[in-house]
Short mmCIF file of C-alpha atoms in Angstrom, two decimals:
data_model
loop_
_atom_site.label_atom_id
_atom_site.label_comp_id
_atom_site.label_asym_id
_atom_site.label_seq_id
_atom_site.Cartn_x
_atom_site.Cartn_y
_atom_site.Cartn_z
CA MET A 9 79.99 18.13 12.33
CA THR A 10 78.82 21.44 10.90
CA ALA A 11 78.28 24.07 13.60
CA THR A 12 74.79 25.53 13.51
CA PRO A 13 73.01 27.99 15.80
CA SER A 14 70.46 26.78 18.29
CA ALA A 15 66.83 26.97 17.29
CA PRO A 16 64.94 30.00 18.62
CA LYS A 17 63.10 29.44 21.84
CA SER A 18 59.36 28.93 21.57
CA GLU A 19 57.01 31.38 23.28
CA GLN A 20 55.98 28.61 25.67
CA PRO A 21 58.97 26.42 26.56
CA GLY A 22 58.45 22.84 25.48
CA ARG A 23 55.26 23.55 23.56
CA ILE A 24 56.45 21.88 20.35
CA MET A 25 57.97 18.83 22.04
CA ALA A 26 54.80 18.33 24.11
CA ARG A 27 52.61 18.49 21.02
CA GLU A 28 54.74 15.98 19.15
CA MET A 29 54.84 13.55 22.07
CA ALA A 30 51.05 13.75 22.17
CA GLU A 31 50.85 12.80 18.49
CA GLN A 32 52.43 9.39 19.05
CA PRO A 33 49.26 7.28 19.35
CA GLU A 34 47.99 8.77 16.08
CA VAL A 35 51.33 8.17 14.37
CA LEU A 36 51.43 4.55 15.53
CA ARG A 37 47.88 3.94 14.34
CA ARG A 38 48.61 5.52 10.95
CA LEU A 39 51.68 3.36 10.53
CA LEU A 40 49.74 0.21 11.40
CA ASP A 41 46.80 1.04 9.13
CA ALA A 42 48.44 2.66 6.11
CA GLY A 43 52.11 1.81 6.45
CA ALA A 44 52.09 -1.89 7.36
CA PRO A 45 51.07 -3.19 3.90
CA ARG A 46 53.85 -1.16 2.24
CA ILE A 47 56.41 -2.27 4.82
CA HIS A 48 55.45 -5.92 4.37
CA GLU A 49 55.86 -5.52 0.60
CA VAL A 50 59.37 -4.11 1.10
CA ALA A 51 60.10 -7.02 3.46
CA ARG A 52 58.88 -9.49 0.84
CA ARG A 53 61.21 -8.03 -1.80
CA VAL A 54 64.18 -7.99 0.57
CA ALA A 55 63.52 -11.55 1.75
CA ALA A 56 63.54 -12.68 -1.89
CA GLN A 57 67.14 -11.41 -2.11
CA SER A 58 68.18 -13.76 0.74
CA PRO A 59 70.55 -11.54 2.76
CA ARG A 60 73.03 -13.51 4.87
CA PHE A 61 73.98 -10.67 7.22
CA VAL A 62 72.55 -7.28 8.23
CA LEU A 63 74.61 -4.11 8.67
CA LEU A 64 72.82 -1.28 10.51
CA THR A 65 73.84 2.35 10.09
CA ALA A 66 72.52 5.39 12.01
CA ARG A 67 73.37 8.30 14.27
CA GLY A 68 71.88 9.63 17.51
CA THR A 69 68.27 8.67 18.24
CA SER A 70 68.13 6.65 15.03
CA ASP A 71 71.14 4.67 16.25
CA ASN A 72 69.10 3.55 19.24
CA ALA A 73 66.28 2.50 16.92
CA ALA A 74 68.84 0.56 14.86
CA LEU A 75 70.05 -1.20 18.01
CA TYR A 76 66.46 -2.27 18.66
CA ALA A 77 66.35 -3.66 15.12
CA LYS A 78 69.54 -5.62 15.86
CA TYR A 79 67.83 -7.37 18.77
CA LEU A 80 64.78 -8.10 16.62
CA LEU A 81 66.77 -9.47 13.69
CA GLU A 82 69.02 -11.68 15.77
CA ILE A 83 66.30 -12.97 18.13
CA ARG A 84 63.26 -13.17 15.85
CA LEU A 85 64.98 -13.98 12.57
CA GLY A 86 68.28 -15.59 13.59
CA VAL A 87 70.25 -13.35 11.23
CA PRO A 88 73.60 -11.99 12.50
CA CYS A 89 73.83 -8.20 12.61
CA GLY A 90 76.43 -5.52 13.09
CA LEU A 91 76.40 -1.79 13.73
CA ALA A 92 78.38 0.04 11.06
CA SER A 93 81.31 2.38 11.69
CA MET A 94 80.70 4.88 8.92
CA SER A 95 84.10 6.54 9.13
CA THR A 96 85.76 3.35 7.89
CA THR A 97 84.08 4.05 4.56
CA THR A 98 83.65 7.83 4.49
CA ALA A 99 87.03 8.82 6.02
CA TYR A 100 89.32 5.81 5.53
CA GLY A 101 87.96 4.68 2.18
CA ALA A 102 87.47 1.04 3.16
CA ARG A 103 85.50 -0.99 0.62
CA PRO A 104 84.41 -4.26 2.26
CA ASP A 105 82.75 -7.01 0.25
CA LEU A 106 79.05 -6.57 1.00
CA ARG A 107 77.54 -9.01 -1.45
CA ASP A 108 74.37 -10.60 0.01
CA VAL A 109 74.49 -8.16 2.96
CA LEU A 110 71.43 -6.09 3.83
CA ALA A 111 72.57 -2.57 4.73
CA VAL A 112 69.82 -0.80 6.68
CA THR A 113 70.26 2.94 7.25
CA VAL A 114 67.93 4.59 9.77
CA SER A 115 67.58 8.38 9.67
CA GLN A 116 64.74 10.75 10.53
CA SER A 117 65.66 13.33 7.89
CA GLY A 118 67.64 11.19 5.49
CA GLY A 119 69.88 14.18 4.91
CA SER A 120 73.17 13.63 6.74
CA PRO A 121 76.05 13.43 4.21
CA ASP A 122 77.85 10.55 5.92
CA LEU A 123 74.70 8.40 5.93
CA VAL A 124 74.16 9.09 2.24
CA ALA A 125 77.82 8.48 1.36
CA SER A 126 78.07 5.24 3.34
CA THR A 127 74.85 3.94 1.78
CA LYS A 128 76.11 4.73 -1.73
CA ALA A 129 79.36 2.97 -0.91
CA ALA A 130 77.52 -0.06 0.48
CA ARG A 131 75.39 -0.33 -2.64
CA ALA A 132 78.48 -0.07 -4.84
CA ALA A 133 80.05 -2.87 -2.78
CA GLY A 134 77.15 -5.17 -3.57
CA ALA A 135 74.86 -4.62 -0.57
CA ILE A 136 71.07 -4.69 -0.60
CA THR A 137 70.29 -1.20 0.71
CA LEU A 138 67.27 -0.13 2.72
CA ALA A 139 66.61 3.38 4.04
CA VAL A 140 64.18 3.89 6.93
CA THR A 141 63.31 7.58 7.10
CA ASN A 142 60.63 10.15 7.79
CA ASN A 143 61.29 11.74 4.40
CA PRO A 144 60.67 9.69 1.24
CA ASP A 145 62.09 12.55 -0.85
CA SER A 146 65.40 12.63 1.03
CA PRO A 147 68.85 12.09 -0.50
CA LEU A 148 69.17 8.88 1.53
CA ALA A 149 65.96 7.44 0.12
CA ALA A 150 67.12 8.37 -3.39
CA VAL A 151 70.37 6.40 -3.17
CA SER A 152 68.83 3.32 -1.53
CA GLU A 153 67.37 0.35 -3.36
CA HIS A 154 64.48 0.05 -0.90
CA HIS A 155 62.80 2.61 1.36
CA ILE A 156 60.41 2.55 4.32
CA ASP A 157 58.54 5.74 5.22
CA ILE A 158 57.84 5.89 8.98
CA MET A 159 54.98 8.34 8.32
CA ALA A 160 55.46 10.40 11.49
CA GLY A 161 54.73 13.74 9.84
CA PRO A 162 56.93 16.84 10.25
CA GLU A 163 58.88 16.87 13.51
CA LYS A 164 59.90 20.40 14.54
CA ALA A 165 61.16 19.95 18.09
CA LEU A 166 64.88 19.25 18.22
CA PRO A 167 64.51 16.24 20.57
CA ALA A 168 63.11 13.39 18.47
CA THR A 169 60.07 11.74 20.04
CA LYS A 170 57.39 10.61 17.59
CA THR A 171 59.97 9.73 14.94
CA TYR A 172 61.69 7.41 17.43
CA THR A 173 58.60 5.40 18.33
CA ALA A 174 57.54 5.36 14.66
CA SER A 175 60.99 4.04 13.70
CA LEU A 176 60.71 1.28 16.28
CA LEU A 177 57.31 0.21 15.00
CA ALA A 178 58.37 0.40 11.34
CA LEU A 179 61.43 -1.76 12.05
CA TYR A 180 59.33 -4.25 13.99
CA LEU A 181 56.84 -4.54 11.11
CA PHE A 182 59.71 -4.97 8.67
CA VAL A 183 61.30 -7.79 10.66
CA GLU A 184 57.91 -9.44 11.10
CA GLY A 185 57.43 -9.20 7.34
CA LEU A 186 60.80 -10.87 6.75
CA ARG A 187 59.77 -13.82 8.91
CA GLY A 188 56.27 -14.08 7.46
CA GLY A 189 54.52 -12.67 10.55
CA ASP A 190 51.55 -10.32 10.47
CA GLY A 191 52.73 -7.90 13.17
CA SER A 192 49.49 -8.34 15.11
CA PRO A 193 51.18 -8.03 18.56
CA ALA A 194 51.70 -4.33 17.73
CA GLU A 195 47.97 -3.63 17.42
CA VAL A 196 47.71 -2.81 21.13
CA LEU A 197 50.32 -0.05 20.97
CA PRO A 198 48.25 3.02 19.92
CA GLY A 199 45.67 2.50 22.67
CA LEU A 200 48.24 1.83 25.37
CA ALA A 201 50.32 4.81 24.24
CA GLN A 202 47.23 6.98 24.65
CA GLN A 203 46.82 5.69 28.20
CA LEU A 204 50.43 6.59 28.99
CA LEU A 205 49.94 10.14 27.73
CA ALA A 206 47.11 10.58 30.24
CA ARG A 207 49.54 9.89 33.10
CA GLN A 208 51.86 12.85 32.63
CA ASP A 209 51.16 14.08 36.17
CA GLU A 210 52.79 10.91 37.53
CA VAL A 211 55.91 11.65 35.52
CA ARG A 212 55.92 15.28 36.70
CA THR A 213 55.99 14.03 40.31
CA LEU A 214 58.83 11.66 39.42
CA ALA A 215 60.73 14.48 37.74
CA SER A 216 60.88 16.44 40.99
CA ARG A 217 63.44 13.87 42.22
CA TYR A 218 65.87 14.82 39.47
CA ARG A 219 65.68 18.59 39.23
CA PHE A 220 69.02 19.00 40.99
CA ALA A 221 70.68 15.74 39.91
CA ASP A 222 74.37 15.98 38.99
CA ARG A 223 74.30 12.76 36.99
CA MET A 224 72.10 9.76 36.32
CA VAL A 225 72.59 6.13 35.42
CA ILE A 226 70.08 4.29 33.23
CA THR A 227 70.21 0.54 32.78
CA SER A 228 68.32 -2.31 31.16
CA ARG A 229 68.85 -5.58 29.32
CA GLY A 230 67.58 -7.22 26.16
CA TYR A 231 64.95 -5.31 24.23
CA GLY A 232 64.97 -2.60 26.91
CA TYR A 233 68.63 -1.67 26.41
CA PRO A 234 67.95 0.62 23.40
CA THR A 235 65.33 2.33 25.58
CA ALA A 236 67.93 3.01 28.25
CA LYS A 237 70.26 4.52 25.66
CA GLU A 238 67.52 6.67 24.14
CA ALA A 239 66.34 7.87 27.56
CA ALA A 240 69.90 8.91 28.45
CA LEU A 241 70.22 10.78 25.18
CA LYS A 242 66.93 12.62 25.74
CA LEU A 243 67.95 13.68 29.24
CA MET A 244 71.36 14.89 28.12
CA GLU A 245 70.20 16.84 25.08
CA THR A 246 67.29 18.58 26.86
CA SER A 247 68.27 19.02 30.53
CA TYR A 248 72.09 18.74 30.10
CA ILE A 249 72.29 16.24 32.98
CA PRO A 250 75.11 13.74 32.31
CA ALA A 251 73.19 10.48 31.89
CA LEU A 252 75.13 7.25 31.52
CA SER A 253 73.42 4.26 29.92
CA TYR A 254 74.62 0.69 30.48
CA SER A 255 73.49 -2.79 29.77
CA GLY A 256 72.82 -4.35 33.16
CA ALA A 257 75.57 -6.88 32.47
CA ASP A 258 78.08 -4.13 31.68
CA LEU A 259 77.03 -2.14 34.75
CA LEU A 260 78.25 -4.99 36.95
CA HIS A 261 81.63 -5.02 35.19
CA GLY A 262 83.03 -1.91 36.85
CA PRO A 263 80.62 1.06 36.57
CA LEU A 264 78.61 -0.25 39.55
CA ALA A 265 81.37 1.20 41.73
CA MET A 266 80.20 4.76 41.00
CA VAL A 267 76.64 4.05 42.19
CA ASP A 268 75.83 5.44 45.61
CA ASN A 269 72.72 6.56 47.52
CA ILE A 270 72.82 10.02 45.93
CA SER A 271 73.06 9.49 42.17
CA PRO A 272 69.74 8.15 40.89
CA VAL A 273 69.52 4.97 38.84
CA ILE A 274 66.66 4.36 36.42
CA ALA A 275 66.06 0.73 35.48
CA VAL A 276 63.97 -0.06 32.42
CA VAL A 277 62.53 -3.48 33.24
CA THR A 278 61.00 -5.22 30.25
CA ASP A 279 58.37 -7.79 31.18
CA GLY A 280 60.00 -10.93 29.82
CA LYS A 281 63.44 -12.50 29.51
CA GLY A 282 65.16 -9.10 29.55
CA GLY A 283 63.61 -8.28 32.92
CA LEU A 284 64.60 -11.66 34.31
CA MET A 285 68.21 -11.11 33.22
CA LEU A 286 68.16 -7.68 34.90
CA GLN A 287 66.98 -9.03 38.28
CA PRO A 288 70.47 -9.70 39.74
CA VAL A 289 71.44 -6.15 38.79
CA LEU A 290 68.40 -4.73 40.59
CA ASP A 291 69.30 -6.79 43.66
CA ARG A 292 72.85 -5.42 43.65
CA LEU A 293 71.61 -1.85 43.24
CA ARG A 294 69.20 -2.19 46.15
CA GLY A 295 72.02 -3.72 48.19
CA ARG A 296 74.12 -0.60 47.57
CA GLY A 297 71.29 1.65 48.75
CA ALA A 298 70.84 3.19 45.30
CA ASP A 299 68.02 5.63 44.63
CA LEU A 300 66.44 3.11 42.26
CA VAL A 301 63.56 4.08 40.01
CA VAL A 302 61.94 1.38 37.91
CA ILE A 303 60.04 1.82 34.66
CA GLY A 304 58.27 -1.48 34.19
CA PRO A 305 55.79 -3.97 35.67
CA LYS A 306 54.07 -3.17 38.96
CA ALA A 307 55.81 -5.98 40.86
CA GLN A 308 59.19 -4.44 40.05
CA VAL A 309 58.10 -0.86 40.72
CA ASP A 310 56.81 -1.91 44.17
CA GLN A 311 60.34 -3.03 45.13
CA ALA A 312 62.01 0.23 44.05
CA SER A 313 62.36 3.66 45.62
CA ALA A 314 59.93 5.00 43.03
CA GLY A 315 58.81 4.24 39.52
CA PHE A 316 56.26 4.23 36.75
CA VAL A 317 54.11 1.18 36.11
CA LEU A 318 53.91 0.16 32.47
CA PRO A 319 50.92 -1.73 31.04
CA THR A 320 52.79 -4.90 30.08
CA GLN A 321 50.24 -7.64 30.71
CA GLY A 322 49.54 -9.38 27.43
CA VAL A 323 52.03 -7.16 25.57
CA ALA A 324 54.73 -9.05 23.66
CA GLU A 325 58.20 -8.34 25.03
CA GLU A 326 59.55 -7.33 21.63
CA VAL A 327 57.08 -4.42 21.23
CA GLN A 328 57.28 -3.10 24.81
CA PRO A 329 60.11 -0.65 23.93
CA VAL A 330 57.58 1.44 21.98
CA LEU A 331 55.76 2.02 25.27
CA GLU A 332 58.78 2.12 27.61
CA ILE A 333 60.24 5.26 26.08
CA ILE A 334 57.09 7.41 26.35
CA PRO A 335 57.24 8.10 30.12
CA LEU A 336 60.99 8.63 29.78
CA GLN A 337 60.42 11.22 27.04
CA PHE A 338 58.06 12.98 29.42
CA LEU A 339 60.64 12.66 32.21
CA ALA A 340 63.25 14.46 30.09
CA TYR A 341 60.68 17.11 29.22
CA GLU A 342 59.53 17.67 32.82
CA VAL A 343 63.04 17.73 34.28
CA THR A 344 64.08 20.29 31.68
CA ILE A 345 61.08 22.53 32.39
CA ALA A 346 61.75 22.23 36.15
CA ARG A 347 65.33 23.39 35.58
CA GLY A 348 64.10 26.50 33.77
CA GLN A 349 65.20 25.42 30.29
CA ASP A 350 63.39 25.00 26.97
CA PRO A 351 63.32 21.41 25.67
CA ASP A 352 62.30 22.68 22.23
CA ALA A 353 65.63 24.42 21.74
CA PRO A 354 68.60 22.62 23.30
CA ARG A 355 71.77 24.67 23.01
CA ALA A 356 74.20 23.96 20.17
CA LEU A 357 71.90 21.48 18.42
CA ALA A 358 70.26 21.47 14.98
CA LYS A 359 67.45 19.28 13.67
CA VAL A 360 69.59 17.90 10.85
CA THR A 361 73.12 17.15 12.03
CA GLU A 362 75.47 17.11 9.07
CA THR A 363 78.34 14.80 9.90
CA HIS A 364 80.90 13.70 7.32
#
């Protein structure tokens, strides 16, 4: 990783991140109106190439979006997927046979050298390559056979917010296009996202619980698991609180021992099969006296120490992650402000991380 100086602090801490979080309903609407036809055309061309396997490549926030795509592809399409280890290609020089494999690389900037190099190597090995970026003129888009523009507009804050939700929606529309769906369950997202933005005061109250937290645990299952990982990343990169993310199943296999009545646990409860699978975990956490905060349906929030009720009624489980992350973005923002730090300029981070 190339060392780069931190971005300069804004005059009003968090001003840029707050503005970009507020743009999310507009970004989602733009992607649905102007982007969906283009995404479905890309999906049509890829489907015609009949990939037998999907390999997903990404870093950081984009890696969490790629994990969401893995759930979509395996559940909605029945296609096996894997998450790539780029160093096997870029450092060790491995050249696997990727004929009939769809290699999807997700990157906000499309500029990281290892993403570009691994995509070039995948294409040379016979893969169908697709770049999903916020920059159609990026090096990654140039070396890929297919490209999807997430159309989020310039993102200046170091913590990615609108590019994450736009990536989720773009990947959902792509998978729906592969299976011949119209993506109509996503139509509710811009309006519901706008409603969530109007509830920032609720998140500010919730954030007061975590101002002095030494660590946090975030858990979920199914489609909500990428949300848990992204929420942990946002908290760590903005407030510097060590935040550990676990699948609910993995939490029971050992890490549950570290949970006590002091360290807070945030559970992202998707309204659907993922939430049902998480129920035994919630029961165990309550049994241990955990400070349990639930982000999810009202019935689950009512059984927790605190929480944030998501509008899930009538919302398909597979698109709920686009909504789940919004209050958690605000939570990271509010906790960081409460700790006297600037979420626009986390220390030691750069907008484009150049890994090799």
